[in-house]
Amino acid sequence: DQQVKQNSPSLSVQEGRISILNCDYTNSMFDYFLWYKKYPAEGPTFLISISSIKDKNEDGRFTVFLNKSAKHLSLHIVPSQPGDSAVYFCAAREQGGSEKLVFGKGTKLTVNP
Amino acid sequence: DGGITQSPKYLFRKEGQNVTLSCEQNLNHDAMYWYRQDPGQGLRLIYYSQIVNDFQKGDIAEGYSVSREKKESFPLTVTSAQKNPTAFYLCASSMWGYGEQYFGPGTRLTVT
């Protein structure tokens, strides 16, 4: 049973426009959420995170929004650049100290020049 | 220059052979993790270790073994008992209590 779901396998946007990547979760015990970016045949790179006590966190062009009541988070990239083309993984950590992360299956973002 | 190294980048083995994947970190992180990625799939946790000489099974530990004799090192052995060993293997580390895990470049294992 998937606890973290990224329902869009792919997303295509034009350079300069906004990219919105979505993630849904089912486990109400998750207390920390992260987004990673991954290029083929490389390890994921940490992008941005958000604690469950917040509803927004911003870092440059990247903003993550958390809607706890809907168990939904999203990553906004503005403006999108061709170098942002990669697979984006949403991950969640369960409170209680195990530090394990549960990952979604990823969304492949393509930013067209 | 701090980071996580995994070697080799590509590894080929015959079916029935055990193989050990290396993971070293110089970030002084307490915790280390091994994940497996298959095409179209997310990352699935194999094993993790919070401290030296201690480790726990993840979601897909069958057919794998690990050791944590030093803080910097967390090698993964893929045994012949692993039914589908061909995959991309990723090692990660983190400071315990902080959510962010930092990943190595990965090892692509192909078993034929």
PDB file of C-alpha atoms in Angstrom:
ATOM      1  CA  ASP A   1       0.000   0.000   0.000  1.00  0.00           C
ATOM      2  CA  GLN A   2       1.566   3.246  -1.168  1.00  0.00           C
ATOM      3  CA  GLN A   3       1.751   5.769   1.641  1.00  0.00           C
ATOM      4  CA  VAL A   4       3.211   8.492  -0.580  1.00  0.00           C
ATOM      5  CA  LYS A   5       1.710   8.943  -4.020  1.00  0.00           C
ATOM      6  CA  GLN A   6       2.789  11.050  -6.945  1.00  0.00           C
ATOM      7  CA  ASN A   7      -0.066  10.510  -9.364  1.00  0.00           C
ATOM      8  CA  SER A   8       1.471  12.292 -12.349  1.00  0.00           C
ATOM      9  CA  PRO A   9       4.317  10.265 -13.874  1.00  0.00           C
ATOM     10  CA  SER A  10       5.286  13.198 -16.077  1.00  0.00           C
ATOM     11  CA  LEU A  11       4.817  16.933 -16.517  1.00  0.00           C
ATOM     12  CA  SER A  12       5.842  19.201 -19.367  1.00  0.00           C
ATOM     13  CA  VAL A  13       6.044  23.006 -19.064  1.00  0.00           C
ATOM     14  CA  GLN A  14       7.460  25.901 -21.022  1.00  0.00           C
ATOM     15  CA  GLU A  15      10.584  27.706 -19.879  1.00  0.00           C
ATOM     16  CA  GLY A  16       9.703  30.682 -17.687  1.00  0.00           C
ATOM     17  CA  ARG A  17       6.338  29.280 -16.620  1.00  0.00           C
ATOM     18  CA  ILE A  18       5.421  27.719 -13.287  1.00  0.00           C
ATOM     19  CA  SER A  19       5.891  23.994 -12.644  1.00  0.00           C
ATOM     20  CA  ILE A  20       3.623  22.456 -10.026  1.00  0.00           C
ATOM     21  CA  LEU A  21       4.406  18.942  -8.809  1.00  0.00           C
ATOM     22  CA  ASN A  22       1.934  17.237  -6.527  1.00  0.00           C
ATOM     23  CA  CYS A  23       2.181  14.616  -3.825  1.00  0.00           C
ATOM     24  CA  ASP A  24      -0.471  12.949  -1.657  1.00  0.00           C
ATOM     25  CA  TYR A  25       0.052  10.907   1.482  1.00  0.00           C
ATOM     26  CA  THR A  26      -2.085   8.643   3.588  1.00  0.00           C
ATOM     27  CA  ASN A  27      -0.190   8.335   6.877  1.00  0.00           C
ATOM     28  CA  SER A  28      -1.193  11.021   9.377  1.00  0.00           C
ATOM     29  CA  MET A  29       1.922  10.198  11.425  1.00  0.00           C
ATOM     30  CA  PHE A  30       4.211  11.818   8.846  1.00  0.00           C
ATOM     31  CA  ASP A  31       5.756  14.931  10.366  1.00  0.00           C
ATOM     32  CA  TYR A  32       8.368  16.002   7.836  1.00  0.00           C
ATOM     33  CA  PHE A  33       8.258  16.163   4.060  1.00  0.00           C
ATOM     34  CA  LEU A  34      11.041  16.525   1.519  1.00  0.00           C
ATOM     35  CA  TRP A  35      11.496  16.979  -2.209  1.00  0.00           C
ATOM     36  CA  TYR A  36      14.427  15.517  -4.093  1.00  0.00           C
ATOM     37  CA  LYS A  37      15.569  16.054  -7.662  1.00  0.00           C
ATOM     38  CA  LYS A  38      17.194  13.231  -9.586  1.00  0.00           C
ATOM     39  CA  TYR A  39      19.007  13.021 -12.909  1.00  0.00           C
ATOM     40  CA  PRO A  40      19.373   9.630 -14.664  1.00  0.00           C
ATOM     41  CA  ALA A  41      22.107   7.390 -13.238  1.00  0.00           C
ATOM     42  CA  GLU A  42      22.823   9.835 -10.393  1.00  0.00           C
ATOM     43  CA  GLY A  43      21.859  10.011  -6.750  1.00  0.00           C
ATOM     44  CA  PRO A  44      18.926  12.228  -5.695  1.00  0.00           C
ATOM     45  CA  THR A  45      19.721  15.768  -4.593  1.00  0.00           C
ATOM     46  CA  PHE A  46      17.859  17.301  -1.662  1.00  0.00           C
ATOM     47  CA  LEU A  47      15.849  20.354  -2.747  1.00  0.00           C
ATOM     48  CA  ILE A  48      13.564  21.616  -0.018  1.00  0.00           C
ATOM     49  CA  SER A  49      11.667  20.369   3.008  1.00  0.00           C
ATOM     50  CA  ILE A  50       8.768  21.336   5.230  1.00  0.00           C
ATOM     51  CA  SER A  51       7.758  20.446   8.745  1.00  0.00           C
ATOM     52  CA  SER A  52       4.166  19.484   9.468  1.00  0.00           C
ATOM     53  CA  ILE A  53       3.806  22.535  11.708  1.00  0.00           C
ATOM     54  CA  LYS A  54       4.209  24.828   8.701  1.00  0.00           C
ATOM     55  CA  ASP A  55       2.137  25.273   5.566  1.00  0.00           C
ATOM     56  CA  LYS A  56       4.740  26.896   3.334  1.00  0.00           C
ATOM     57  CA  ASN A  57       8.489  26.955   2.886  1.00  0.00           C
ATOM     58  CA  GLU A  58      10.330  28.934   0.256  1.00  0.00           C
ATOM     59  CA  ASP A  59      13.882  28.730  -1.079  1.00  0.00           C
ATOM     60  CA  GLY A  60      14.644  30.823  -4.122  1.00  0.00           C
ATOM     61  CA  ARG A  61      12.633  29.550  -7.070  1.00  0.00           C
ATOM     62  CA  PHE A  62      11.291  26.605  -5.073  1.00  0.00           C
ATOM     63  CA  THR A  63       8.283  26.722  -2.758  1.00  0.00           C
ATOM     64  CA  VAL A  64       6.667  23.786  -1.011  1.00  0.00           C
ATOM     65  CA  PHE A  65       3.088  23.992   0.229  1.00  0.00           C
ATOM     66  CA  LEU A  66       1.584  21.606   2.750  1.00  0.00           C
ATOM     67  CA  ASN A  67      -2.152  21.071   3.251  1.00  0.00           C
ATOM     68  CA  LYS A  68      -2.413  18.748   6.244  1.00  0.00           C
ATOM     69  CA  SER A  69      -6.182  18.437   6.172  1.00  0.00           C
ATOM     70  CA  ALA A  70      -6.032  17.221   2.584  1.00  0.00           C
ATOM     71  CA  LYS A  71      -2.817  15.253   3.169  1.00  0.00           C
ATOM     72  CA  HIS A  72      -1.370  16.970   0.130  1.00  0.00           C
ATOM     73  CA  LEU A  73       1.815  18.803  -0.655  1.00  0.00           C
ATOM     74  CA  SER A  74       3.051  20.514  -3.759  1.00  0.00           C
ATOM     75  CA  LEU A  75       6.319  21.868  -5.099  1.00  0.00           C
ATOM     76  CA  HIS A  76       6.202  25.066  -7.139  1.00  0.00           C
ATOM     77  CA  ILE A  77       9.117  26.038  -9.356  1.00  0.00           C
ATOM     78  CA  VAL A  78       9.014  29.606 -10.651  1.00  0.00           C
ATOM     79  CA  PRO A  79      10.296  30.402 -13.191  1.00  0.00           C
ATOM     80  CA  SER A  80      11.014  26.982 -14.656  1.00  0.00           C
ATOM     81  CA  GLN A  81      14.331  26.526 -16.437  1.00  0.00           C
ATOM     82  CA  PRO A  82      15.507  23.782 -18.837  1.00  0.00           C
ATOM     83  CA  GLY A  83      18.026  22.679 -16.191  1.00  0.00           C
ATOM     84  CA  ASP A  84      15.100  21.820 -13.929  1.00  0.00           C
ATOM     85  CA  SER A  85      14.263  18.880 -16.214  1.00  0.00           C
ATOM     86  CA  ALA A  86      14.654  15.819 -13.989  1.00  0.00           C
ATOM     87  CA  VAL A  87      12.647  13.348 -11.924  1.00  0.00           C
ATOM     88  CA  TYR A  88      11.281  14.818  -8.699  1.00  0.00           C
ATOM     89  CA  PHE A  89      10.613  12.593  -5.703  1.00  0.00           C
ATOM     90  CA  CYS A  90       8.413  13.463  -2.768  1.00  0.00           C
ATOM     91  CA  ALA A  91       9.393  11.824   0.546  1.00  0.00           C
ATOM     92  CA  ALA A  92       7.925  11.743   4.040  1.00  0.00           C
ATOM     93  CA  ARG A  93       9.246  10.883   7.490  1.00  0.00           C
ATOM     94  CA  GLU A  94       7.124   9.286  10.176  1.00  0.00           C
ATOM     95  CA  GLN A  95       7.278  10.888  13.625  1.00  0.00           C
ATOM     96  CA  GLY A  96       8.557   8.655  16.387  1.00  0.00           C
ATOM     97  CA  GLY A  97      12.274   8.597  15.716  1.00  0.00           C
ATOM     98  CA  SER A  98      12.900   5.949  13.073  1.00  0.00           C
ATOM     99  CA  GLU A  99      14.182   8.556  10.590  1.00  0.00           C
ATOM    100  CA  LYS A 100      13.053   6.344   7.720  1.00  0.00           C
ATOM    101  CA  LEU A 101      11.837   8.137   4.626  1.00  0.00           C
ATOM    102  CA  VAL A 102       9.019   6.851   2.427  1.00  0.00           C
ATOM    103  CA  PHE A 103       9.343   7.906  -1.197  1.00  0.00           C
ATOM    104  CA  GLY A 104       6.805   8.406  -3.954  1.00  0.00           C
ATOM    105  CA  LYS A 105       7.455   6.975  -7.405  1.00  0.00           C
ATOM    106  CA  GLY A 106       8.504  10.302  -8.852  1.00  0.00           C
ATOM    107  CA  THR A 107       7.334  12.776 -11.490  1.00  0.00           C
ATOM    108  CA  LYS A 108       9.453  13.409 -14.560  1.00  0.00           C
ATOM    109  CA  LEU A 109       9.518  17.134 -15.284  1.00  0.00           C
ATOM    110  CA  THR A 110      10.467  18.379 -18.736  1.00  0.00           C
ATOM    111  CA  VAL A 111      10.998  22.096 -19.214  1.00  0.00           C
ATOM    112  CA  ASN A 112      10.924  23.039 -22.878  1.00  0.00           C
ATOM    113  CA  PRO A 113      12.980  26.013 -24.129  1.00  0.00           C
TER     114      PRO A 113
ATOM    115  CA  ASP B   1      35.473  17.986   0.214  1.00  0.00           C
ATOM    116  CA  GLY B   2      32.687  16.231   2.120  1.00  0.00           C
ATOM    117  CA  GLY B   3      30.405  13.726   0.533  1.00  0.00           C
ATOM    118  CA  ILE B   4      29.296  10.165  -0.026  1.00  0.00           C
ATOM    119  CA  THR B   5      31.154   7.859  -2.361  1.00  0.00           C
ATOM    120  CA  GLN B   6      29.905   4.626  -3.834  1.00  0.00           C
ATOM    121  CA  SER B   7      32.024   2.258  -5.821  1.00  0.00           C
ATOM    122  CA  PRO B   8      32.043   0.978  -8.414  1.00  0.00           C
ATOM    123  CA  LYS B   9      29.657   2.953 -10.637  1.00  0.00           C
ATOM    124  CA  TYR B  10      28.805  -0.144 -12.682  1.00  0.00           C
ATOM    125  CA  LEU B  11      29.061  -3.755 -11.518  1.00  0.00           C
ATOM    126  CA  PHE B  12      28.415  -6.962 -13.419  1.00  0.00           C
ATOM    127  CA  ARG B  13      28.047 -10.379 -11.792  1.00  0.00           C
ATOM    128  CA  LYS B  14      26.957 -13.853 -12.704  1.00  0.00           C
ATOM    129  CA  GLU B  15      23.888 -15.313 -11.096  1.00  0.00           C
ATOM    130  CA  GLY B  16      24.699 -17.217  -7.904  1.00  0.00           C
ATOM    131  CA  GLN B  17      27.550 -14.959  -6.855  1.00  0.00           C
ATOM    132  CA  ASN B  18      27.505 -12.692  -3.837  1.00  0.00           C
ATOM    133  CA  VAL B  19      28.602  -9.113  -4.449  1.00  0.00           C
ATOM    134  CA  THR B  20      29.469  -6.273  -2.053  1.00  0.00           C
ATOM    135  CA  LEU B  21      28.725  -2.623  -2.812  1.00  0.00           C
ATOM    136  CA  SER B  22      30.820  -0.005  -1.100  1.00  0.00           C
ATOM    137  CA  CYS B  23      29.548   3.167   0.590  1.00  0.00           C
ATOM    138  CA  GLU B  24      31.764   5.661   2.410  1.00  0.00           C
ATOM    139  CA  GLN B  25      30.892   9.068   3.861  1.00  0.00           C
ATOM    140  CA  ASN B  26      33.068  11.794   5.375  1.00  0.00           C
ATOM    141  CA  LEU B  27      30.187  14.003   6.523  1.00  0.00           C
ATOM    142  CA  ASN B  28      30.400  12.735  10.116  1.00  0.00           C
ATOM    143  CA  HIS B  29      26.791  11.580   9.824  1.00  0.00           C
ATOM    144  CA  ASP B  30      25.446   9.143  12.367  1.00  0.00           C
ATOM    145  CA  ALA B  31      22.933   7.354  10.182  1.00  0.00           C
ATOM    146  CA  MET B  32      23.382   5.549   6.888  1.00  0.00           C
ATOM    147  CA  TYR B  33      20.889   3.922   4.540  1.00  0.00           C
ATOM    148  CA  TRP B  34      20.705   1.656   1.514  1.00  0.00           C
ATOM    149  CA  TYR B  35      17.971   2.023  -1.097  1.00  0.00           C
ATOM    150  CA  ARG B  36      17.145   0.258  -4.292  1.00  0.00           C
ATOM    151  CA  GLN B  37      15.581   1.922  -7.333  1.00  0.00           C
ATOM    152  CA  ASP B  38      13.922   0.004 -10.162  1.00  0.00           C
ATOM    153  CA  PRO B  39      12.614   1.590 -13.393  1.00  0.00           C
ATOM    154  CA  GLY B  40       9.424   3.580 -12.785  1.00  0.00           C
ATOM    155  CA  GLN B  41       9.663   2.985  -9.063  1.00  0.00           C
ATOM    156  CA  GLY B  42      10.500   5.134  -6.116  1.00  0.00           C
ATOM    157  CA  LEU B  43      13.324   4.407  -3.719  1.00  0.00           C
ATOM    158  CA  ARG B  44      12.775   1.405  -1.488  1.00  0.00           C
ATOM    159  CA  LEU B  45      14.667   1.043   1.796  1.00  0.00           C
ATOM    160  CA  ILE B  46      16.820  -2.077   2.169  1.00  0.00           C
ATOM    161  CA  TYR B  47      18.681  -1.506   5.452  1.00  0.00           C
ATOM    162  CA  TYR B  48      19.562   1.397   7.690  1.00  0.00           C
ATOM    163  CA  SER B  49      21.935   2.024  10.566  1.00  0.00           C
ATOM    164  CA  GLN B  50      21.676   4.657  13.281  1.00  0.00           C
ATOM    165  CA  ILE B  51      25.022   3.965  14.958  1.00  0.00           C
ATOM    166  CA  VAL B  52      28.092   1.785  14.595  1.00  0.00           C
ATOM    167  CA  ASN B  53      27.504  -1.948  15.122  1.00  0.00           C
ATOM    168  CA  ASP B  54      23.737  -1.544  14.866  1.00  0.00           C
ATOM    169  CA  PHE B  55      21.418  -1.792  11.853  1.00  0.00           C
ATOM    170  CA  GLN B  56      17.775  -2.497  11.080  1.00  0.00           C
ATOM    171  CA  LYS B  57      15.950  -4.093   8.186  1.00  0.00           C
ATOM    172  CA  GLY B  58      14.048  -1.862   5.838  1.00  0.00           C
ATOM    173  CA  ASP B  59      11.114  -2.792   3.649  1.00  0.00           C
ATOM    174  CA  ILE B  60      12.963  -5.146   1.286  1.00  0.00           C
ATOM    175  CA  ALA B  61      15.839  -6.665   3.289  1.00  0.00           C
ATOM    176  CA  GLU B  62      15.481 -10.253   2.073  1.00  0.00           C
ATOM    177  CA  GLY B  63      18.540 -11.400   0.150  1.00  0.00           C
ATOM    178  CA  TYR B  64      20.730  -8.554   1.425  1.00  0.00           C
ATOM    179  CA  SER B  65      23.145  -8.143   4.334  1.00  0.00           C
ATOM    180  CA  VAL B  66      25.041  -5.172   5.783  1.00  0.00           C
ATOM    181  CA  SER B  67      27.669  -4.325   8.373  1.00  0.00           C
ATOM    182  CA  ARG B  68      28.522  -1.099  10.194  1.00  0.00           C
ATOM    183  CA  GLU B  69      31.940  -1.523  11.762  1.00  0.00           C
ATOM    184  CA  LYS B  70      32.964   2.098  11.239  1.00  0.00           C
ATOM    185  CA  LYS B  71      30.938   5.308  11.295  1.00  0.00           C
ATOM    186  CA  GLU B  72      32.151   6.183   7.798  1.00  0.00           C
ATOM    187  CA  SER B  73      31.372   2.893   6.082  1.00  0.00           C
ATOM    188  CA  PHE B  74      28.194   0.888   5.400  1.00  0.00           C
ATOM    189  CA  PRO B  75      28.804  -1.868   2.818  1.00  0.00           C
ATOM    190  CA  LEU B  76      25.887  -3.788   1.307  1.00  0.00           C
ATOM    191  CA  THR B  77      26.186  -7.420   0.221  1.00  0.00           C
ATOM    192  CA  VAL B  78      23.758  -8.671  -2.384  1.00  0.00           C
ATOM    193  CA  THR B  79      23.555 -12.414  -1.837  1.00  0.00           C
ATOM    194  CA  SER B  80      22.585 -15.161  -4.237  1.00  0.00           C
ATOM    195  CA  ALA B  81      19.284 -15.411  -2.326  1.00  0.00           C
ATOM    196  CA  GLN B  82      18.113 -12.069  -3.756  1.00  0.00           C
ATOM    197  CA  LYS B  83      15.670 -13.025  -6.524  1.00  0.00           C
ATOM    198  CA  ASN B  84      15.979  -9.911  -8.687  1.00  0.00           C
ATOM    199  CA  PRO B  85      19.295  -8.239  -7.867  1.00  0.00           C
ATOM    200  CA  THR B  86      19.641  -6.171 -11.044  1.00  0.00           C
ATOM    201  CA  ALA B  87      18.883  -2.585  -9.988  1.00  0.00           C
ATOM    202  CA  PHE B  88      20.318   0.838  -9.187  1.00  0.00           C
ATOM    203  CA  TYR B  89      21.555   0.924  -5.587  1.00  0.00           C
ATOM    204  CA  LEU B  90      21.784   4.161  -3.626  1.00  0.00           C
ATOM    205  CA  CYS B  91      23.489   4.842  -0.327  1.00  0.00           C
ATOM    206  CA  ALA B  92      22.536   7.816   1.834  1.00  0.00           C
ATOM    207  CA  SER B  93      23.491   9.347   5.162  1.00  0.00           C
ATOM    208  CA  SER B  94      22.032  11.841   7.601  1.00  0.00           C
ATOM    209  CA  MET B  95      22.504  13.386  11.003  1.00  0.00           C
ATOM    210  CA  TRP B  96      20.143  11.574  13.355  1.00  0.00           C
ATOM    211  CA  GLY B  97      17.171  13.789  14.167  1.00  0.00           C
ATOM    212  CA  TYR B  98      17.411  15.733  10.941  1.00  0.00           C
ATOM    213  CA  GLY B  99      15.139  14.648   8.146  1.00  0.00           C
ATOM    214  CA  GLU B 100      17.407  15.365   5.204  1.00  0.00           C
ATOM    215  CA  GLN B 101      19.275  12.403   3.795  1.00  0.00           C
ATOM    216  CA  TYR B 102      22.143  12.967   1.405  1.00  0.00           C
ATOM    217  CA  PHE B 103      22.778  10.486  -1.355  1.00  0.00           C
ATOM    218  CA  GLY B 104      25.792   9.036  -3.087  1.00  0.00           C
ATOM    219  CA  PRO B 105      26.045   8.710  -6.892  1.00  0.00           C
ATOM    220  CA  GLY B 106      24.734   5.147  -6.941  1.00  0.00           C
ATOM    221  CA  THR B 107      25.917   1.764  -8.242  1.00  0.00           C
ATOM    222  CA  ARG B 108      24.241   0.058 -11.185  1.00  0.00           C
ATOM    223  CA  LEU B 109      24.344  -3.704 -10.571  1.00  0.00           C
ATOM    224  CA  THR B 110      23.616  -6.081 -13.415  1.00  0.00           C
ATOM    225  CA  VAL B 111      23.336  -9.803 -12.716  1.00  0.00           C
ATOM    226  CA  THR B 112      23.105 -12.226 -15.639  1.00  0.00           C
TER     227      THR B 112
END
